[in-house]
Amino acid sequence: MTLHATIDRVTDRIRERSQQTRSAYLTRMAAAAEEGPRRAHLSCGNQAHAYAAMTNKDELALTRKPNIGIVTAYNDMLSAHQPYERFPNLIRAAAERAGATAQVAGGVPAMCDGVTQGRPGMELSLFSRDVIALAAGVAMSHDTFDAALYLGVCDKIVPGLIIAAGTFGHVPSVFVPAGPMPSGLPNDEKSKVRQQFAAGEVGRDKLMAAEMASYHSPGTCTFYGTANSNQMLMEFMGLHLPGASFVNPNTDMRDALTGAAAERAAAITRLGNDYLPVGEILDERAFVNGIVGLMATGGSTNLVLHIPAMARAAGVLVDIEDFHDISDAVPLMARVYPNGLADVNHFHAAGGLGYMIRHLLEAGLLHEDVRTVTGGGLDRYTTEPKLKEGRVIWEDGPKDSLNEKILRPATDPFAPIGGLKQLQGNLGRGVIKISAVAPERHIIEAPARVFSDQEQVKEAFKAGEFTEDTIVVVRFQGPAANGMPELHSLTPILAVLQDRGLRVALVTDGRMSGASGKVPAAIHLAPEAAKGGPLARVRDGDMIRLDAVNGVIECEAKDFDSREPVTADLSANQFGMGREMFGLFRAAAGDATEGACGIV
């Protein structure tokens, strides 16, 4: 199938924009690769330290067997990462079968946004991505690994690991998922109870019961937020094994796929004949494919923040205009909560990512001619794994949707576009996700109510102050101000106001959760208010126009451009809950439109 003109044009634009940075990156990676297997350069003393605790130290020191480094985000507080506790032993056994060795190179932090929502700890969340990248870099700096396996799932973990993998781009790397928890309380029922609680209709006991019934076992949360969007991204970019993303934890298939990932990592080192450095996979076509997947599935807006940062680590420069243009060309093929009633288990059962990749390839909306960890192109990802006599084999995947309420072909989608829009105007640049927003709410024009944090919004709601159409402006929420926490706890409040018949929207230089849904939200506005950005000139009562149809975000006050920006007392954001240690990250972070990253 001929590549769609928009996909071709955007890819060329990224390639041209990235010509110097990508060329310099590939030159560095080639020079690192030319030095040969890393362990060959270690002294006897270096190697003795590296292997001292291993029972198979002679194999590591005296043979040319590939040595796989495991970088793991395991902890047993975070349900999505708890299954990784078992993975090192599975990987070591698989590596041995493949004639290789494996060591845990290091661990990286994995915080849970679901625990820190609305709390001071959420102000560390975005920058945990950079800490994860740095920690993974420390693990890989021992320079004793011929390939790497990256074990991570959730919001900032996968982006941080990609930044590290890109930085060590001469090392072959495979990403290893852990899978979603089985389905619990349906997400729409959980959301209903949250709104009832916000409205004072039910007590905390009912809310707690609903939450516990929804988040109930090891594995990723089952709604289609950032964590599961990450898993989609890794498959569309060819960094997972095909069909690996949404297999439940602690199953025979999950274990077999983990073993197969280790075997594949052992096969693609420079010691063999199939050397496949991850830096060659991470090119502009892979990132375009990832963005296509994001739009076709209605995935998390957080990836609009993360993909530019991930791409920069590989010398690729992605801009939010690329997301906008790809979204206009890619149909919405999936309805997964919060964009529908199904969860990711239902989505996977209906045909899942393999079905989507097949139909997007047929529509010319994906690059097939990419490098992937399979050694082939993206057509390998139209297959699905099967377990035969304890081993994984891949067979042709589904050609037809098994549930068209969840999954449809590109020729008959739920919507003709992906639902992510770039917004531009005198309030800066940002994005809005409209795939779950009713068409009659794609344009909101209303007076502004201006707040400096989300707690002020909650207090105004409790006081009954929202009685007319309102655009809620929450500013000083960008990376330089307070680390850009998610404002997810505002979603039930705004949904209640909307259900009362008001036309409401959110405008912010902060970000929303990957679970944001039916309320219009202009997010990631840059430049941010803390840097003197235009949101700092908005006043209560200003008429704001949020127009997702035409991509406009404007303050209509006649004297707007001549106003002096207000400043805010940000001292409360600087201390407590570890925030004092993150001042360097706040100072170094770039604009949200560039990934808000201070290390690439």
Coordinates of C-alpha atoms in Angstrom, one line a residue:
M1 CA 0.0 0.0 0.0
T2 CA 1.3 3.5 -0.9
L3 CA 2.2 5.5 2.2
H4 CA -0.5 8.2 3.0
A5 CA 0.6 11.6 1.8
T6 CA 0.3 13.2 5.3
I7 CA 2.3 10.5 7.0
D8 CA 5.0 10.8 4.2
R9 CA 5.0 14.6 4.5
V10 CA 5.3 14.7 8.3
T11 CA 8.0 12.0 8.3
D12 CA 10.0 14.1 5.8
R13 CA 9.5 17.2 7.9
I14 CA 10.8 15.5 11.0
R15 CA 13.7 14.0 9.0
E16 CA 14.7 17.4 7.7
R17 CA 14.3 19.1 11.0
S18 CA 16.4 16.4 12.6
Q19 CA 19.1 16.2 10.0
Q20 CA 22.0 17.6 12.0
T21 CA 21.1 16.1 15.4
R22 CA 20.3 12.6 14.0
S23 CA 23.4 12.5 11.9
A24 CA 25.6 13.5 14.9
Y25 CA 23.8 10.8 17.0
L26 CA 24.3 8.0 14.5
T27 CA 28.0 9.0 14.2
R28 CA 28.4 8.7 18.0
M29 CA 26.6 5.4 18.1
A30 CA 28.6 4.0 15.3
A31 CA 31.9 5.0 17.0
A32 CA 30.8 3.3 20.2
A33 CA 29.8 0.1 18.3
E34 CA 33.1 -0.1 16.5
E35 CA 34.9 -0.6 19.7
G36 CA 33.4 -4.1 19.8
P37 CA 31.9 -6.1 22.7
R38 CA 32.1 -3.9 25.8
R39 CA 33.5 -6.5 28.1
A40 CA 36.6 -7.0 25.9
H41 CA 37.8 -3.6 27.2
L42 CA 37.5 -4.3 30.9
S43 CA 40.6 -5.1 32.9
C44 CA 40.7 -8.3 35.0
G45 CA 40.0 -6.2 38.1
N46 CA 37.0 -4.5 36.4
Q47 CA 35.6 -7.9 35.5
A48 CA 36.3 -9.5 38.9
H49 CA 34.2 -6.8 40.5
A50 CA 31.4 -7.2 37.9
Y51 CA 31.1 -11.0 38.3
A52 CA 32.1 -11.5 42.0
A53 CA 28.5 -12.3 43.1
M54 CA 27.6 -14.6 40.2
T55 CA 27.6 -18.3 40.4
N56 CA 28.5 -18.5 36.7
K57 CA 31.4 -16.1 36.9
D58 CA 33.7 -18.4 34.8
E59 CA 31.2 -18.2 31.9
L60 CA 31.2 -14.4 32.2
A61 CA 34.9 -14.0 32.4
L62 CA 36.3 -16.8 30.2
T63 CA 33.8 -17.2 27.3
R64 CA 32.3 -15.0 24.6
K65 CA 28.8 -15.7 25.6
P66 CA 26.5 -12.6 25.4
N67 CA 25.8 -11.0 28.7
I68 CA 22.4 -9.4 29.0
G69 CA 21.9 -6.5 31.4
I70 CA 18.5 -6.3 33.1
V71 CA 17.3 -2.8 34.0
T72 CA 14.2 -3.2 36.1
A73 CA 11.5 -1.0 37.6
Y74 CA 10.4 -3.6 40.0
N75 CA 8.7 -2.7 43.3
D76 CA 5.8 -4.3 45.0
M77 CA 3.9 -1.2 45.9
L78 CA 3.0 -0.5 42.3
S79 CA 0.7 -3.1 40.9
A80 CA 1.9 -2.8 37.3
H81 CA 5.5 -3.5 38.3
Q82 CA 5.0 -6.1 41.1
P83 CA 5.1 -9.0 38.5
Y84 CA 8.7 -8.0 37.6
E85 CA 9.8 -9.6 40.9
R86 CA 9.9 -13.0 39.1
F87 CA 11.4 -11.8 35.8
P88 CA 15.1 -11.9 36.5
N89 CA 15.0 -15.7 37.3
L90 CA 12.9 -16.3 34.1
I91 CA 15.4 -14.2 32.1
R92 CA 18.5 -16.0 33.5
A93 CA 17.0 -19.4 32.7
A94 CA 16.1 -18.3 29.2
A95 CA 19.5 -16.7 28.6
E96 CA 21.2 -20.0 29.6
R97 CA 19.0 -21.9 27.1
A98 CA 20.1 -19.4 24.5
G99 CA 23.8 -19.7 25.3
A100 CA 24.0 -16.4 27.2
T101 CA 24.2 -15.0 30.7
A102 CA 22.1 -12.3 32.4
Q103 CA 22.6 -10.0 35.3
V104 CA 20.3 -7.3 36.9
A105 CA 22.3 -4.2 35.9
G106 CA 20.3 -1.9 38.2
G107 CA 16.9 -0.7 39.3
V108 CA 15.0 2.5 38.5
P109 CA 12.3 4.2 40.6
A110 CA 8.7 3.6 39.6
M111 CA 6.2 5.9 41.3
C112 CA 2.5 5.6 41.0
D113 CA 0.6 8.6 39.8
G114 CA -2.6 7.0 41.1
V115 CA -1.2 7.2 44.6
T116 CA 0.1 10.7 44.4
Q117 CA -2.8 12.3 42.5
G118 CA -3.6 15.6 44.1
R119 CA -0.8 15.2 46.6
P120 CA 2.6 17.0 46.9
G121 CA 4.4 13.9 45.7
M122 CA 2.8 14.4 42.2
E123 CA 5.1 17.4 41.8
L124 CA 7.9 14.9 41.5
S125 CA 6.1 12.7 39.0
L126 CA 7.2 14.3 35.7
F127 CA 10.8 14.6 36.7
S128 CA 10.8 11.0 37.9
R129 CA 11.1 10.3 34.1
D130 CA 14.4 12.1 34.0
V131 CA 15.6 10.4 37.2
I132 CA 14.6 7.0 35.7
A133 CA 16.7 7.8 32.6
L134 CA 19.6 8.8 34.8
A135 CA 19.3 5.7 37.0
A136 CA 19.2 3.4 33.9
G137 CA 22.2 5.2 32.6
V138 CA 24.1 4.5 35.8
A139 CA 23.2 0.8 35.4
M140 CA 24.4 0.7 31.8
S141 CA 27.6 2.6 32.6
H142 CA 29.2 -0.5 33.9
D143 CA 29.9 -1.3 30.2
T144 CA 29.7 -5.0 30.7
F145 CA 26.5 -5.8 28.7
D146 CA 26.1 -7.0 25.2
A147 CA 22.4 -6.3 25.2
A148 CA 19.8 -4.9 27.5
L149 CA 16.3 -5.8 28.6
Y150 CA 14.3 -2.9 30.0
L151 CA 11.5 -3.9 32.4
G152 CA 8.9 -1.1 32.8
V153 CA 5.3 -0.3 32.2
C154 CA 3.8 2.9 33.7
D155 CA 3.6 6.6 33.1
K156 CA 7.1 8.0 33.4
I157 CA 8.9 4.7 33.5
V158 CA 8.8 3.7 29.8
P159 CA 9.7 7.2 28.6
G160 CA 12.6 7.4 31.0
L161 CA 13.9 4.0 29.9
I162 CA 13.6 5.0 26.3
I163 CA 15.7 8.1 26.9
A164 CA 18.3 5.8 28.5
A165 CA 18.1 3.2 25.8
G166 CA 18.5 5.9 23.1
T167 CA 21.5 7.4 24.9
F168 CA 23.1 3.9 24.9
G169 CA 21.9 3.4 21.4
H170 CA 24.7 1.1 20.3
V171 CA 23.4 -1.6 22.7
P172 CA 20.7 -3.9 21.4
S173 CA 17.7 -3.6 23.6
V174 CA 14.3 -5.2 24.0
F175 CA 11.5 -3.8 26.2
V176 CA 9.6 -6.3 28.3
P177 CA 6.1 -5.6 29.5
A178 CA 4.3 -7.2 32.5
G179 CA 0.7 -6.9 31.3
P180 CA -2.6 -5.6 32.7
M181 CA -4.5 -6.9 35.7
P182 CA -7.7 -8.9 34.9
S183 CA -10.9 -6.9 34.5
G184 CA -12.5 -5.7 37.8
L185 CA -15.2 -3.1 38.4
P186 CA -16.0 -1.6 35.0
N187 CA -14.4 1.8 34.6
D188 CA -17.6 3.6 33.8
E189 CA -19.1 2.4 37.1
K190 CA -16.0 3.6 39.0
S191 CA -16.2 7.0 37.3
K192 CA -19.9 7.3 38.2
V193 CA -19.1 6.7 41.9
R194 CA -16.3 9.3 41.7
Q195 CA -18.8 11.9 40.4
Q196 CA -21.4 10.9 43.0
F197 CA -18.8 11.4 45.7
A198 CA -17.7 14.8 44.3
A199 CA -21.3 15.8 44.3
G200 CA -21.8 14.7 47.9
E201 CA -24.3 12.0 46.9
V202 CA -22.3 9.0 48.4
G203 CA -19.9 8.6 51.2
R204 CA -16.2 7.7 51.3
D205 CA -17.1 4.1 52.1
K206 CA -18.8 3.7 48.7
L207 CA -15.9 5.4 47.0
M208 CA -13.3 3.2 48.6
A209 CA -15.3 0.0 47.8
A210 CA -15.5 1.1 44.1
E211 CA -11.8 2.0 43.9
M212 CA -10.7 -1.3 45.5
A213 CA -12.9 -3.3 43.2
S214 CA -11.3 -1.6 40.2
Y215 CA -7.7 -1.7 41.2
H216 CA -7.6 -5.2 42.6
S217 CA -4.5 -7.3 41.6
P218 CA -1.0 -7.3 40.1
G219 CA -0.8 -5.7 36.7
T220 CA -1.5 -2.4 34.9
C221 CA -4.7 -0.6 35.6
T222 CA -7.1 -1.7 32.9
F223 CA -8.3 1.7 31.6
Y224 CA -6.5 3.2 28.6
G225 CA -4.4 5.8 30.3
T226 CA -0.7 6.5 30.0
A227 CA 0.6 3.2 31.2
N228 CA -1.3 1.2 28.6
S229 CA -0.6 3.8 26.0
N230 CA 3.1 3.2 26.7
Q231 CA 2.6 -0.5 26.0
M232 CA 0.9 0.3 22.7
L233 CA 3.7 2.7 21.8
M234 CA 6.4 0.0 22.4
E235 CA 4.6 -2.4 20.1
F236 CA 4.0 0.2 17.3
M237 CA 7.6 1.2 17.5
G238 CA 8.8 -2.4 17.3
L239 CA 10.5 -2.6 20.7
H240 CA 8.2 -5.3 22.3
L241 CA 7.9 -8.7 20.8
P242 CA 4.7 -8.9 18.7
G243 CA 1.5 -9.3 20.8
A244 CA 3.3 -9.0 24.1
S245 CA 1.7 -5.8 25.5
F246 CA -1.6 -6.9 26.9
V247 CA -1.0 -10.5 28.2
N248 CA -2.0 -10.8 31.8
P249 CA 0.7 -11.2 34.5
N250 CA 1.6 -14.6 36.0
T251 CA 0.3 -16.7 33.1
D252 CA 2.1 -19.3 31.1
M253 CA 2.0 -17.0 28.0
R254 CA 3.4 -14.1 30.0
D255 CA 6.3 -16.1 31.3
A256 CA 7.0 -17.6 27.8
L257 CA 7.1 -14.2 26.2
T258 CA 9.5 -13.0 28.9
G259 CA 11.8 -15.9 28.1
A260 CA 11.5 -15.2 24.4
A261 CA 12.5 -11.6 24.9
A262 CA 15.7 -12.8 26.6
E263 CA 16.4 -15.2 23.8
R264 CA 15.9 -12.5 21.3
A265 CA 18.2 -10.1 23.1
A266 CA 20.9 -12.8 23.1
A267 CA 20.5 -13.2 19.4
I268 CA 21.0 -9.6 18.3
T269 CA 24.3 -8.7 20.1
R270 CA 27.5 -7.8 18.2
L271 CA 28.9 -11.2 19.1
G272 CA 26.6 -12.8 16.5
N273 CA 25.6 -12.2 12.9
D274 CA 22.4 -10.3 13.6
Y275 CA 23.6 -7.2 15.4
L276 CA 20.7 -4.8 15.9
P277 CA 21.5 -1.7 18.0
V278 CA 18.4 0.0 19.4
G279 CA 19.5 3.4 18.1
E280 CA 18.9 2.2 14.6
I281 CA 15.3 1.3 15.5
L282 CA 14.6 4.7 17.1
D283 CA 14.5 6.7 13.9
E284 CA 11.9 9.2 12.7
R285 CA 9.7 6.5 11.1
A286 CA 9.4 4.6 14.4
F287 CA 8.3 7.7 16.2
V288 CA 5.8 8.5 13.5
N289 CA 4.4 5.0 13.8
G290 CA 4.1 5.5 17.5
I291 CA 2.2 8.8 17.0
V292 CA -0.1 7.0 14.5
G293 CA -0.8 4.3 17.1
L294 CA -1.5 7.0 19.7
M295 CA -4.1 8.7 17.5
A296 CA -5.8 5.5 16.2
T297 CA -6.3 4.2 19.8
G298 CA -7.2 7.5 21.4
G299 CA -4.3 7.2 23.8
S300 CA -2.9 9.4 26.6
T301 CA -2.1 13.1 26.2
N302 CA 0.9 12.5 28.4
L303 CA 2.6 10.9 25.4
V304 CA 2.4 14.3 23.6
L305 CA 4.8 15.4 26.4
H306 CA 7.0 12.3 26.5
I307 CA 7.5 11.4 22.8
P308 CA 9.4 14.6 22.0
A309 CA 11.7 14.0 25.0
M310 CA 12.2 10.3 24.0
A311 CA 12.9 11.3 20.4
R312 CA 15.5 13.9 21.3
A313 CA 17.5 11.1 23.1
A314 CA 18.0 9.6 19.6
G315 CA 18.6 12.8 17.8
V316 CA 15.0 13.1 16.4
L317 CA 13.1 16.4 16.8
V318 CA 9.4 16.0 17.1
D319 CA 7.0 19.0 17.5
I320 CA 3.4 19.1 18.5
E321 CA 2.5 20.2 14.9
D322 CA 3.5 16.6 14.0
F323 CA 0.9 15.2 16.4
H324 CA -1.8 17.6 15.0
D325 CA -1.2 16.7 11.4
I326 CA -1.0 13.0 12.0
S327 CA -4.2 13.1 14.1
D328 CA -6.0 14.7 11.2
A329 CA -5.0 11.9 8.9
V330 CA -5.5 8.9 11.2
P331 CA -9.0 7.5 12.1
L332 CA -10.0 6.6 15.6
M333 CA -10.3 2.8 15.5
A334 CA -10.7 1.9 19.2
R335 CA -13.1 2.7 22.0
V336 CA -11.4 1.9 25.3
Y337 CA -12.2 3.7 28.5
P338 CA -12.2 6.7 29.0
N339 CA -13.1 6.9 25.3
G340 CA -15.5 4.0 25.5
L341 CA -16.8 1.4 28.0
A342 CA -14.3 -1.4 27.2
D343 CA -11.0 -2.0 29.1
V344 CA -7.7 -3.1 27.6
N345 CA -8.5 -6.8 28.2
H346 CA -11.6 -6.5 26.1
F347 CA -9.6 -4.5 23.5
H348 CA -7.0 -7.3 23.4
A349 CA -9.7 -10.0 23.1
A350 CA -11.4 -8.1 20.2
G351 CA -8.2 -8.2 18.1
G352 CA -6.0 -5.7 19.8
L353 CA -2.8 -4.1 18.5
G354 CA -2.1 -6.7 15.9
Y355 CA -5.5 -6.1 14.2
M356 CA -4.9 -2.3 14.3
I357 CA -1.4 -2.5 12.9
R358 CA -2.7 -4.8 10.0
H359 CA -5.5 -2.3 9.0
L360 CA -3.3 0.8 9.4
L361 CA -0.7 -0.8 7.2
E362 CA -3.3 -1.6 4.6
A363 CA -4.5 2.0 4.7
G364 CA -0.9 3.3 4.2
L365 CA -0.9 5.0 7.5
L366 CA 2.2 3.2 9.0
H367 CA 5.8 2.7 7.8
E368 CA 6.2 -1.0 7.3
D369 CA 9.9 -0.7 6.3
V370 CA 11.2 0.0 9.8
R371 CA 13.7 -2.0 11.9
T372 CA 12.2 -3.8 14.9
V373 CA 13.5 -6.1 17.6
T374 CA 12.1 -9.1 15.6
G375 CA 14.6 -8.3 12.8
G376 CA 11.8 -7.7 10.3
G377 CA 9.5 -4.9 9.5
L378 CA 6.2 -3.8 11.1
D379 CA 4.3 -6.5 9.3
R380 CA 5.6 -8.9 11.9
Y381 CA 3.3 -7.1 14.4
T382 CA 0.2 -8.3 12.6
T383 CA 1.0 -11.8 14.1
E384 CA -0.1 -13.0 17.5
P385 CA 1.8 -15.3 19.9
K386 CA 0.6 -18.8 20.6
L387 CA 2.0 -21.3 23.1
K388 CA 3.0 -24.6 21.7
E389 CA 4.7 -27.2 24.0
G390 CA 5.9 -24.4 26.3
R391 CA 7.4 -22.3 23.5
V392 CA 6.1 -19.2 21.8
I393 CA 5.3 -19.3 18.1
W394 CA 3.8 -16.5 16.1
E395 CA 0.8 -17.1 13.8
D396 CA -1.2 -14.8 11.5
G397 CA -3.3 -12.5 13.7
P398 CA -7.0 -11.5 13.4
K399 CA -8.1 -9.9 10.2
D400 CA -11.6 -9.1 11.5
S401 CA -12.7 -7.4 14.7
L402 CA -14.3 -9.7 17.2
N403 CA -16.3 -6.8 18.7
E404 CA -17.0 -3.7 16.5
K405 CA -18.2 -1.8 19.6
I406 CA -14.5 -1.8 20.7
L407 CA -12.5 -2.1 17.5
R408 CA -13.2 -1.1 13.9
P409 CA -11.2 -1.1 10.7
A410 CA -9.6 2.1 9.3
T411 CA -12.3 2.1 6.6
D412 CA -15.1 2.2 9.1
P413 CA -13.8 4.0 12.2
F414 CA -15.4 5.5 15.2
A415 CA -14.2 8.9 14.0
P416 CA -12.4 10.1 10.9
I417 CA -9.6 11.7 12.9
G418 CA -7.6 10.7 16.0
G419 CA -8.9 13.5 18.2
L420 CA -5.8 15.4 19.2
K421 CA -5.6 19.0 18.2
Q422 CA -2.9 21.6 18.4
L423 CA -4.1 24.9 19.9
Q424 CA -2.5 28.2 19.1
G425 CA -3.3 31.8 19.9
N426 CA -2.4 34.7 22.2
L427 CA -2.5 32.2 25.1
G428 CA 0.4 30.2 23.6
R429 CA 0.6 26.7 22.2
G430 CA -0.9 23.6 23.6
V431 CA -3.0 20.6 22.8
I432 CA -6.5 19.2 23.4
K433 CA -7.8 15.7 23.2
I434 CA -11.3 15.6 21.9
S435 CA -11.9 11.9 21.1
A436 CA -14.2 11.5 24.2
V437 CA -15.6 15.1 24.0
A438 CA -19.1 15.6 22.5
P439 CA -18.9 17.5 19.2
E440 CA -21.2 20.3 20.6
R441 CA -18.4 21.0 23.2
H442 CA -15.5 21.3 20.8
I443 CA -16.0 25.1 20.9
I444 CA -16.4 26.7 24.3
E445 CA -16.5 30.5 24.8
A446 CA -17.0 31.7 28.3
P447 CA -15.7 34.0 31.0
A448 CA -12.5 32.9 32.8
R449 CA -12.2 32.0 36.5
V450 CA -8.5 32.1 37.3
F451 CA -6.8 29.9 39.9
S452 CA -3.2 29.2 40.9
D453 CA -3.7 25.6 42.0
Q454 CA -6.2 22.9 41.9
E455 CA -7.1 23.1 45.6
Q456 CA -8.5 26.6 44.9
V457 CA -10.8 25.1 42.3
K458 CA -12.1 22.5 44.7
E459 CA -12.8 25.1 47.3
A460 CA -14.7 27.2 44.8
F461 CA -16.7 24.2 43.8
K462 CA -17.6 23.3 47.4
A463 CA -18.7 26.9 48.0
G464 CA -21.1 26.7 45.0
E465 CA -19.4 29.4 43.1
F466 CA -19.7 27.8 39.6
T467 CA -23.2 28.8 38.5
E468 CA -22.6 29.9 34.9
D469 CA -20.6 28.8 31.9
T470 CA -17.0 29.0 32.9
I471 CA -13.5 28.4 31.5
V472 CA -11.5 27.4 34.5
V473 CA -7.9 28.6 34.1
V474 CA -5.4 26.9 36.4
R475 CA -2.0 28.4 35.9
F476 CA 1.5 28.1 37.5
Q477 CA 1.2 24.4 36.9
G478 CA 4.1 24.0 34.4
P479 CA 7.4 22.2 34.8
A480 CA 9.3 25.3 36.0
A481 CA 6.6 26.3 38.5
N482 CA 5.9 23.1 40.3
G483 CA 6.9 20.1 38.2
M484 CA 3.7 20.0 36.1
P485 CA 1.6 17.7 38.2
E486 CA -1.5 16.0 36.7
L487 CA -4.7 17.8 37.5
H488 CA -6.7 14.6 37.3
S489 CA -8.6 15.3 40.5
L490 CA -10.4 18.2 38.8
T491 CA -12.0 15.8 36.3
P492 CA -14.9 14.7 38.5
I493 CA -15.6 18.3 39.5
L494 CA -15.7 19.6 36.0
A495 CA -17.8 16.6 34.9
V496 CA -20.3 17.4 37.6
L497 CA -20.6 21.0 36.4
Q498 CA -21.0 19.8 32.8
D499 CA -23.7 17.3 33.8
R500 CA -25.5 20.2 35.4
G501 CA -25.9 21.8 32.0
L502 CA -23.0 24.3 32.2
R503 CA -20.6 24.8 29.3
V504 CA -17.2 24.4 31.0
A505 CA -13.6 23.8 30.0
L506 CA -10.1 23.7 31.6
V507 CA -7.2 25.8 30.3
T508 CA -3.9 25.2 32.0
D509 CA -0.1 25.1 31.5
G510 CA -0.2 21.9 33.5
R511 CA -1.3 18.5 32.3
M512 CA -4.2 16.1 32.8
S513 CA -4.2 12.4 33.4
G514 CA -4.0 9.8 30.7
A515 CA -7.6 9.1 31.9
S516 CA -8.9 12.5 31.0
G517 CA -12.1 12.3 29.1
K518 CA -15.3 14.1 28.3
V519 CA -14.6 17.7 29.5
P520 CA -12.7 19.9 27.1
A521 CA -9.2 20.6 28.4
A522 CA -6.6 22.8 26.8
I523 CA -3.4 21.6 28.3
H524 CA 0.4 22.0 28.2
L525 CA 0.1 25.7 27.3
A526 CA 3.5 27.1 26.6
P527 CA 5.3 29.3 27.4
E528 CA 4.1 28.6 31.0
A529 CA 2.9 31.3 33.4
A530 CA 6.0 30.9 35.7
K531 CA 8.2 32.0 32.8
G532 CA 6.0 35.0 32.0
G533 CA 3.9 33.2 29.5
P534 CA 0.5 34.7 28.4
L535 CA -1.6 32.7 30.9
A536 CA 0.0 35.1 33.5
R537 CA -2.0 38.0 31.9
V538 CA -5.4 36.4 32.2
R539 CA -7.9 38.0 34.6
D540 CA -11.2 36.8 36.1
G541 CA -14.0 37.6 33.7
D542 CA -11.9 37.7 30.5
M543 CA -13.7 36.0 27.7
I544 CA -11.8 33.0 26.6
R545 CA -12.4 31.1 23.3
L546 CA -11.3 27.5 23.1
D547 CA -11.9 26.3 19.6
A548 CA -10.8 22.8 18.9
V549 CA -12.3 22.8 15.5
N550 CA -10.0 25.5 14.2
G551 CA -7.2 25.0 16.7
V552 CA -7.5 28.3 18.5
I553 CA -7.0 29.3 22.1
E554 CA -7.5 33.1 22.6
C555 CA -8.2 35.6 25.3
E556 CA -10.5 38.2 23.8
A557 CA -9.7 41.1 26.2
K558 CA -8.7 44.2 24.1
D559 CA -5.9 45.2 26.4
F560 CA -4.5 41.6 26.8
D561 CA -1.2 42.0 25.0
S562 CA -0.3 45.2 26.9
R563 CA -0.9 43.8 30.4
E564 CA 2.0 43.0 32.7
P565 CA 2.1 39.3 33.6
V566 CA 1.3 38.5 37.3
T567 CA 3.7 36.6 39.4
A568 CA 2.9 33.9 42.0
D569 CA 4.5 33.0 45.3
L570 CA 5.9 29.5 44.4
S571 CA 7.7 29.0 47.7
A572 CA 5.2 26.3 48.8
N573 CA 6.3 24.2 45.8
Q574 CA 9.9 24.2 46.6
F575 CA 10.0 22.2 49.9
G576 CA 8.5 19.1 51.5
M577 CA 8.0 15.6 50.2
G578 CA 11.4 15.8 48.5
R579 CA 10.6 18.8 46.3
E580 CA 13.7 20.6 47.6
M581 CA 15.9 18.1 45.8
F582 CA 14.2 18.7 42.4
G583 CA 15.0 22.4 42.1
L584 CA 17.6 21.7 39.5
F585 CA 15.1 19.8 37.3
R586 CA 12.5 22.7 37.6
A587 CA 15.2 25.2 36.5
A588 CA 16.5 23.1 33.6
A589 CA 13.1 21.9 32.2
G590 CA 12.2 23.2 28.7
D591 CA 8.8 24.0 27.5
A592 CA 6.1 21.3 27.5
T593 CA 5.9 21.6 23.7
E594 CA 9.5 20.2 23.6
G595 CA 9.0 17.5 26.2
A596 CA 9.8 19.5 29.4
C597 CA 13.0 17.6 29.8
G598 CA 16.2 19.0 31.3
I599 CA 18.6 16.1 30.4
V600 CA 18.3 15.8 26.6

